[in-house]
């Protein structure tokens, strides 16, 4: 795979190939153009307190009125609802893959997208086709315009996309819809299900993020996420890095009479290392479940059963927890209307699950052994995810020369994120600006990132040991990283890592080509 850029200088190196063909397109469909009529908080930023379950939060009545006007499609869907700070996308991908491997039709609704808006709405791993999306919008257009007028123009892009997803899943009669919350949980547009059709809720790892919208403490953020729990319905809770978040989740579950399944207690996923299968790096793991996890009639679960060997495409120790969470959820579904979910389906589903921008490894063409061979694309943007990224880089590419390309949104913990990246000991770091949801207004200036990087170095009392550069665009930043690694002429194949935001990953992938 290779990257295509716009400048002549860039296209002379790793950014073109005469036999390459475009992998993704950024062309906008009629349906996507129509959605621009609605308020886009991903582009402008969400209001303070928008995700809190109080008078300052988003108006959930607006979403219910919108869905009612469309015939309440969400109430006829069997649903798994997923919230959390980290691991939501990977957990959704794994669980969806497991359910699909059991020969059920599964719809998934996720956000944000990486290369195309239609990725957010998929069935059996395939994004809704452009023609189907345009038809979906056209069939609902009159009702959507009326709803916007009735709400005084306040209807948002995300609310409309969410309603369209539920309509599509109902039209296609999926066996299960797996829905990822966008922001928080309690006041998220996806939080419209009832105890009657929610199969279970999943809460992944919780950390400090979106604090202005959700709260300044882990407890406040956990409370917002816990809003997706429903009375009497089970909740699977992933391993929580901090006890404060776990205790808040347990408290909220008890208030709703929700059975709690702590994934790390019920499923064990142990890494056996990174392997290379036909030129593709994968993570070998052993997955074992406790007796009683599937078929929850055994109240006193026994020791872990002997495990099955699975090769994960999603790499990193953090993916072990995501795999455990998805497996625990699958075991619950097996006993609640999905009897064909077997151990084989779980193994197959975990092994085939993939997700763009989550330690995605792309092979680069190289004219000499001095040029970097690999491009890693990762949407890490929090200190915790930076730590996971650095650890995974060391596991997959030990002792290889490394260069970072970093582009971030303006509302993240830049200093905390960069402090963890420094642990990787890169040869170069190139800061750049990337559009956030298609606009620059939420992108942090690369000069500000560079200043944070230097300040962290002084704070940690570590002298500068790498080249620090600024580039105006991501393609030029990747090309600069390539030149910097080539000039080091050290042992090793060389790795360029694009990180800081899924929007940075999108900027790279929107220009990716692959050779026949």
XYZ file of C-alpha atoms in Angstrom:
516
model
C 0.000 0.000 0.000
C 1.190 3.514 -0.724
C 0.112 7.065 -0.084
C -0.964 9.573 -2.707
C -0.364 13.248 -2.087
C -0.988 16.426 -4.035
C 2.417 18.055 -4.409
C 4.927 17.052 -7.077
C 7.654 16.649 -4.495
C 5.573 14.307 -2.373
C 4.296 12.294 -5.324
C 7.851 11.515 -6.329
C 8.351 9.303 -3.283
C 5.921 7.204 -1.278
C 2.839 9.102 -2.403
C 2.240 7.669 -5.889
C 2.589 4.460 -7.788
C 1.808 3.912 -11.452
C 0.008 0.613 -10.713
C -1.839 1.913 -7.695
C -5.579 2.368 -7.495
C -7.553 4.428 -4.998
C -8.794 2.581 -1.928
C -11.184 5.249 -0.662
C -12.943 8.237 -2.143
C -14.016 11.472 -0.488
C -16.754 12.234 -3.020
C -19.890 13.392 -1.217
C -23.234 11.791 -2.045
C -26.577 13.601 -2.264
C -27.574 12.195 1.107
C -24.404 13.489 2.741
C -24.934 16.935 1.231
C -28.456 17.032 2.679
C -27.106 16.329 6.171
C -25.045 19.535 6.030
C -28.296 21.392 6.697
C -28.146 20.266 10.342
C -26.051 21.501 13.266
C -22.765 19.566 13.397
C -21.344 19.539 16.927
C -18.470 17.319 15.823
C -17.305 20.222 13.691
C -18.026 23.118 16.063
C -17.601 21.358 19.427
C -20.276 20.315 21.920
C -21.610 22.815 24.489
C -20.345 22.632 28.060
C -22.339 20.160 30.126
C -24.075 18.716 27.063
C -23.543 15.124 28.149
C -24.605 15.531 31.781
C -27.945 14.136 32.890
C -29.294 17.465 34.123
C -30.978 20.584 32.778
C -27.797 21.600 30.947
C -27.610 18.364 28.960
C -28.826 17.706 25.430
C -32.624 17.629 25.117
C -33.534 13.941 24.735
C -37.130 14.914 23.991
C -35.951 16.240 20.633
C -34.577 12.817 19.661
C -37.717 11.005 20.793
C -39.898 13.409 18.778
C -37.730 12.874 15.703
C -37.948 9.090 15.987
C -41.682 9.219 16.629
C -42.121 11.126 13.384
C -40.237 8.338 11.603
C -42.379 5.594 13.133
C -40.207 4.738 16.158
C -37.958 2.252 14.300
C -35.654 1.911 17.325
C -38.300 0.224 19.454
C -38.516 -2.783 17.127
C -34.796 -3.558 17.174
C -33.036 -6.024 19.504
C -30.126 -3.869 20.693
C -26.747 -3.987 22.413
C -25.800 -0.471 23.556
C -22.113 0.375 24.127
C -20.618 3.349 25.992
C -17.212 4.113 27.468
C -14.112 6.221 26.950
C -11.732 3.753 25.323
C -12.278 0.501 23.470
C -15.838 1.135 22.275
C -15.071 0.795 18.591
C -12.924 -2.319 18.985
C -15.466 -3.988 21.272
C -18.273 -3.239 18.814
C -16.182 -4.608 15.930
C -15.381 -7.815 17.817
C -18.924 -8.444 19.038
C -20.390 -7.684 15.623
C -17.933 -10.097 14.016
C -18.850 -12.831 16.528
C -22.594 -12.431 15.945
C -22.058 -12.406 12.192
C -19.926 -15.572 12.441
C -22.944 -17.233 14.085
C -24.919 -16.486 10.879
C -27.014 -13.636 12.229
C -27.517 -10.365 10.382
C -26.055 -7.629 12.548
C -26.236 -3.881 12.094
C -23.674 -1.594 13.695
C -23.837 2.130 14.303
C -20.541 3.760 15.256
C -18.838 7.144 15.276
C -16.790 8.921 14.216
C -16.108 7.566 10.747
C -12.597 7.315 9.372
C -12.914 7.775 5.612
C -16.598 8.097 4.732
C -19.728 9.058 6.643
C -21.526 5.927 5.447
C -19.117 3.754 7.482
C -21.136 4.664 10.552
C -24.095 2.586 9.359
C -23.146 -0.958 8.408
C -24.696 -4.403 8.147
C -22.511 -7.484 8.428
C -19.405 -5.337 8.277
C -20.348 -3.558 5.045
C -21.119 0.180 5.064
C -24.478 1.183 3.670
C -24.042 1.609 -0.119
C -24.188 5.140 -1.474
C -27.370 4.509 -3.470
C -29.067 2.974 -0.423
C -27.993 5.883 1.780
C -29.263 8.450 -0.706
C -32.582 6.579 -0.945
C -32.799 6.362 2.854
C -32.350 10.125 3.149
C -34.719 10.890 0.283
C -37.479 8.726 1.760
C -37.170 10.572 5.088
C -36.354 14.035 3.740
C -39.776 15.632 4.152
C -40.118 14.379 7.733
C -36.581 15.490 8.592
C -37.132 18.998 7.250
C -40.404 19.255 9.169
C -38.688 18.037 12.350
C -35.934 20.630 11.966
C -38.510 23.391 11.597
C -40.482 22.168 14.609
C -37.305 22.132 16.701
C -36.386 25.670 15.694
C -33.365 24.526 13.689
C -31.823 22.755 16.683
C -31.843 19.260 15.176
C -28.262 18.014 14.902
C -26.328 16.100 12.274
C -25.664 13.284 14.760
C -29.324 13.016 15.760
C -30.382 12.687 12.134
C -27.671 10.124 11.347
C -28.718 8.106 14.392
C -32.374 8.131 13.366
C -31.445 7.128 9.818
C -29.359 4.226 11.130
C -32.257 2.868 13.186
C -34.602 3.263 10.209
C -32.194 1.378 7.948
C -31.729 -1.449 10.443
C -35.497 -1.803 10.806
C -36.003 -1.727 7.029
C -33.387 -4.462 6.602
C -34.777 -6.462 9.553
C -31.417 -7.097 11.194
C -31.333 -9.744 13.902
C -29.355 -7.456 16.214
C -28.263 -3.820 16.249
C -25.049 -2.947 18.085
C -25.063 0.779 18.816
C -22.111 2.839 20.024
C -22.890 5.959 22.040
C -21.390 9.115 20.598
C -20.788 11.238 23.713
C -21.330 10.036 27.256
C -24.516 8.009 27.442
C -27.363 9.508 29.455
C -27.894 12.463 27.094
C -26.551 10.871 23.925
C -28.864 10.694 20.912
C -28.502 6.898 20.878
C -29.961 6.542 24.399
C -33.559 5.972 23.340
C -34.048 2.250 23.947
C -36.326 0.656 26.519
C -35.922 -2.363 28.767
C -38.160 -4.226 26.321
C -35.705 -4.223 23.426
C -32.296 -3.664 25.048
C -30.575 -7.044 25.241
C -27.686 -5.706 27.285
C -25.495 -2.666 27.853
C -21.702 -2.616 27.678
C -19.468 -0.102 29.446
C -15.856 -0.130 28.269
C -12.882 1.449 30.062
C -13.595 4.931 31.427
C -11.073 7.755 31.591
C -10.904 11.541 31.715
C -12.103 12.899 28.392
C -14.704 15.435 27.209
C -14.599 16.839 30.731
C -16.357 20.090 29.844
C -19.267 18.101 28.446
C -19.359 15.181 30.903
C -17.742 16.266 34.179
C -14.345 16.752 35.760
C -14.115 13.515 37.740
C -14.140 9.846 36.807
C -17.247 9.436 38.931
C -19.139 12.120 37.015
C -18.056 10.691 33.667
C -18.984 7.154 34.752
C -22.410 8.405 35.838
C -22.979 9.879 32.379
C -21.898 6.645 30.680
C -24.076 4.568 33.020
C -27.111 6.358 31.622
C -27.395 3.665 28.945
C -28.235 1.012 31.568
C -31.903 0.076 31.617
C -34.099 -1.276 34.394
C -33.601 -5.002 34.863
C -31.308 -5.463 31.862
C -27.768 -6.860 32.276
C -24.642 -4.772 31.858
C -21.176 -6.020 30.914
C -18.461 -3.857 32.460
C -14.949 -3.990 31.024
C -11.880 -3.915 33.243
C -11.732 -0.401 34.697
C -8.328 1.260 35.139
C -9.620 3.232 38.139
C -11.775 1.999 41.014
C -13.630 5.320 41.237
C -15.255 4.671 37.871
C -16.053 1.048 38.696
C -17.736 1.913 41.988
C -19.936 4.519 40.304
C -20.947 2.013 37.621
C -21.792 -0.630 40.229
C -23.866 1.905 42.160
C -25.839 2.914 39.069
C -26.391 -0.726 38.064
C -27.761 -1.524 41.524
C -30.186 1.407 41.281
C -31.575 -0.042 38.044
C -31.635 -3.652 39.176
C -29.177 -4.548 36.418
C -27.178 -7.749 36.687
C -23.468 -6.889 36.452
C -21.038 -9.065 34.525
C -17.448 -7.911 35.009
C -15.757 -9.148 31.864
C -12.330 -9.669 33.422
C -13.842 -12.010 36.024
C -15.665 -14.141 33.459
C -13.303 -14.241 30.489
C -9.529 -14.500 30.372
C -7.639 -13.459 27.239
C -3.881 -14.025 27.450
C -1.391 -12.912 24.816
C 1.104 -15.405 23.441
C 2.961 -12.807 21.391
C 3.030 -11.233 17.942
C 3.216 -13.551 14.942
C 3.658 -12.982 11.216
C 1.163 -14.765 8.973
C 1.839 -14.337 5.264
C 3.359 -10.919 5.836
C 0.568 -9.734 8.159
C 1.294 -9.177 11.829
C -1.268 -10.619 14.227
C -1.536 -11.171 17.964
C -1.868 -14.769 19.154
C -4.092 -15.090 22.240
C -5.681 -17.798 24.348
C -9.354 -17.141 25.158
C -10.945 -18.998 28.064
C -14.280 -18.505 29.810
C -15.404 -19.357 33.306
C -17.935 -22.114 33.777
C -21.313 -20.466 33.959
C -20.472 -17.467 31.761
C -22.519 -19.013 28.975
C -25.773 -20.354 30.310
C -25.799 -18.302 33.511
C -27.558 -20.994 35.526
C -24.401 -21.764 37.499
C -24.385 -19.084 40.163
C -20.986 -20.070 41.444
C -18.741 -19.950 38.413
C -15.824 -22.328 38.513
C -12.286 -22.100 37.230
C -11.554 -20.931 33.708
C -12.124 -23.602 31.109
C -9.284 -24.634 28.836
C -8.799 -21.886 26.290
C -8.980 -21.649 22.523
C -6.152 -20.234 20.441
C -7.137 -17.171 18.409
C -5.117 -14.830 16.199
C -6.318 -11.235 16.610
C -5.908 -8.700 13.828
C -6.400 -5.982 16.447
C -3.083 -5.781 18.285
C -1.966 -4.522 21.679
C -2.500 -5.531 25.293
C -5.486 -3.176 25.516
C -7.245 -5.326 22.915
C -7.149 -8.272 25.325
C -9.663 -6.479 27.556
C -11.791 -5.557 24.548
C -11.809 -9.193 23.413
C -12.808 -10.322 26.909
C -15.641 -7.783 26.995
C -16.954 -8.797 23.566
C -16.761 -12.484 24.512
C -18.636 -11.955 27.778
C -21.360 -10.063 25.903
C -21.576 -12.808 23.273
C -22.068 -15.426 25.991
C -24.995 -13.428 27.380
C -26.551 -13.080 23.939
C -26.275 -16.838 23.411
C -28.722 -17.335 26.267
C -31.040 -14.505 25.239
C -32.252 -15.337 21.760
C -29.009 -16.061 19.905
C -28.395 -19.803 20.473
C -26.118 -20.212 17.448
C -23.330 -18.211 19.103
C -20.873 -21.043 19.720
C -17.252 -21.266 20.813
C -16.337 -21.616 17.136
C -18.274 -18.449 16.289
C -16.529 -16.578 19.093
C -13.107 -17.716 17.887
C -13.862 -16.951 14.247
C -15.401 -13.603 15.092
C -12.481 -12.457 17.213
C -9.965 -13.541 14.575
C -11.690 -11.734 11.702
C -12.561 -8.499 13.516
C -10.734 -5.459 12.186
C -11.064 -1.715 12.505
C -9.373 1.042 10.498
C -7.172 3.392 12.480
C -6.599 1.098 15.442
C -2.936 0.184 15.154
C -3.500 -0.296 11.440
C -0.259 -1.369 9.783
C 0.389 -0.348 6.176
C 3.421 -1.541 4.230
C 5.309 1.226 2.411
C 7.256 0.824 -0.829
C 10.925 1.555 -0.274
C 13.700 2.123 -2.768
C 16.431 1.218 -0.287
C 16.802 -0.558 3.030
C 17.382 2.832 4.676
C 13.846 3.997 3.875
C 11.026 3.206 6.332
C 9.044 0.064 5.523
C 5.957 0.547 7.675
C 3.246 3.129 8.335
C 1.161 2.688 11.506
C -2.174 4.521 11.707
C -3.676 4.882 15.170
C -6.407 7.189 16.433
C -4.909 7.416 19.946
C -5.654 10.849 21.458
C -5.664 10.439 25.261
C -2.761 9.796 27.648
C -4.045 6.260 28.265
C -4.279 5.477 24.562
C -0.847 7.017 23.967
C 0.587 4.671 26.579
C -1.109 1.708 24.904
C 0.202 2.807 21.501
C 3.794 3.129 22.727
C 3.620 -0.298 24.350
C 2.196 -1.909 21.218
C 4.822 -0.284 18.989
C 7.524 -1.798 21.197
C 5.879 -5.220 20.993
C 5.260 -5.270 17.250
C 8.325 -3.331 16.056
C 10.992 -3.834 18.742
C 14.135 -1.714 18.387
C 13.020 -0.162 15.087
C 13.726 3.512 14.253
C 10.496 5.449 14.802
C 9.022 8.778 13.710
C 5.705 10.205 14.907
C 3.343 12.372 12.864
C 0.917 14.063 15.284
C -2.275 16.024 14.587
C -4.876 16.657 17.296
C -8.152 18.376 18.149
C -7.951 21.412 20.416
C -9.956 19.952 23.328
C -7.586 17.103 24.241
C -4.942 16.719 26.953
C -2.063 17.546 24.614
C 0.658 17.647 27.235
C -0.415 14.386 28.867
C -0.642 12.678 25.487
C 2.774 13.868 24.321
C 4.434 12.954 27.618
C 3.510 9.322 26.976
C 4.638 9.471 23.330
C 8.081 10.579 24.498
C 8.480 7.187 26.178
C 8.851 5.613 22.720
C 12.144 7.448 22.084
C 11.370 8.514 18.499
C 14.070 9.696 16.107
C 11.754 12.455 14.882
C 8.341 13.928 15.636
C 6.484 16.020 13.075
C 3.536 18.136 14.191
C 0.811 19.066 11.739
C -2.740 20.349 11.492
C -5.663 18.154 10.440
C -9.285 19.096 9.748
C -11.682 17.927 12.471
C -14.976 16.772 10.915
C -13.965 18.603 7.739
C -13.099 21.954 9.343
C -10.004 23.522 10.899
C -11.762 25.384 13.727
C -11.258 22.534 16.258
C -7.732 21.622 15.139
C -4.878 22.578 17.456
C -2.025 24.558 15.887
C 1.078 22.398 15.296
C 3.243 25.072 16.911
C 1.276 24.662 20.125
C 1.869 20.899 20.032
C 5.589 21.476 19.518
C 5.665 23.815 22.513
C 3.942 21.199 24.662
C 6.440 18.557 23.511
C 9.373 20.749 24.510
C 7.761 21.717 27.823
C 7.214 18.066 28.686
C 10.860 17.355 27.919
C 11.960 20.065 30.327
C 9.490 18.934 32.960
C 10.761 15.364 32.752
C 14.349 16.663 32.699
C 15.066 14.874 29.453
C 17.227 16.643 26.871
C 16.062 16.808 23.272
C 16.942 13.534 21.603
C 14.933 13.751 18.431
C 14.209 16.089 15.577
C 11.100 18.233 16.131
C 9.508 19.695 13.019
C 6.291 21.366 11.875
C 4.507 20.771 8.571
C 1.351 22.424 7.270
C -0.322 19.255 5.983
C -0.378 15.609 6.934
C 0.935 14.324 3.573
C 3.940 16.643 3.807
C 4.432 15.601 7.437
C 4.545 11.908 6.473
C 6.998 12.668 3.685
C 9.163 14.627 6.128
C 9.078 11.687 8.535
C 10.206 9.386 5.732
C 13.169 11.626 4.934
C 14.113 11.942 8.602
C 14.152 8.178 9.130
C 16.023 7.588 5.897
C 18.717 10.043 6.951
C 19.342 8.221 10.246
C 20.656 5.170 8.352
C 20.393 3.001 11.410
C 19.699 -0.699 11.656
C 16.036 -1.646 11.293
C 13.229 -1.231 8.799
C 11.857 2.056 10.165
C 8.292 2.879 11.260
C 6.233 6.044 10.742
C 3.293 6.360 13.147
C 0.411 8.763 12.453
C -1.556 9.438 15.649
C -3.333 12.045 17.770
C -6.790 11.733 16.241
C -8.904 9.506 14.029
C -9.165 12.609 11.868
C -5.393 12.413 11.326
C -5.819 8.770 10.361
C -8.595 9.807 7.989
C -6.317 12.372 6.355
C -3.810 9.605 5.673
C -6.304 6.975 4.536
C -8.159 9.369 2.256
C -4.996 9.346 0.139
C -4.012 5.703 0.528
C -3.634 3.572 -2.578
C -2.777 -0.090 -2.864
C -1.016 -1.991 -5.581
C -2.523 -4.956 -7.409
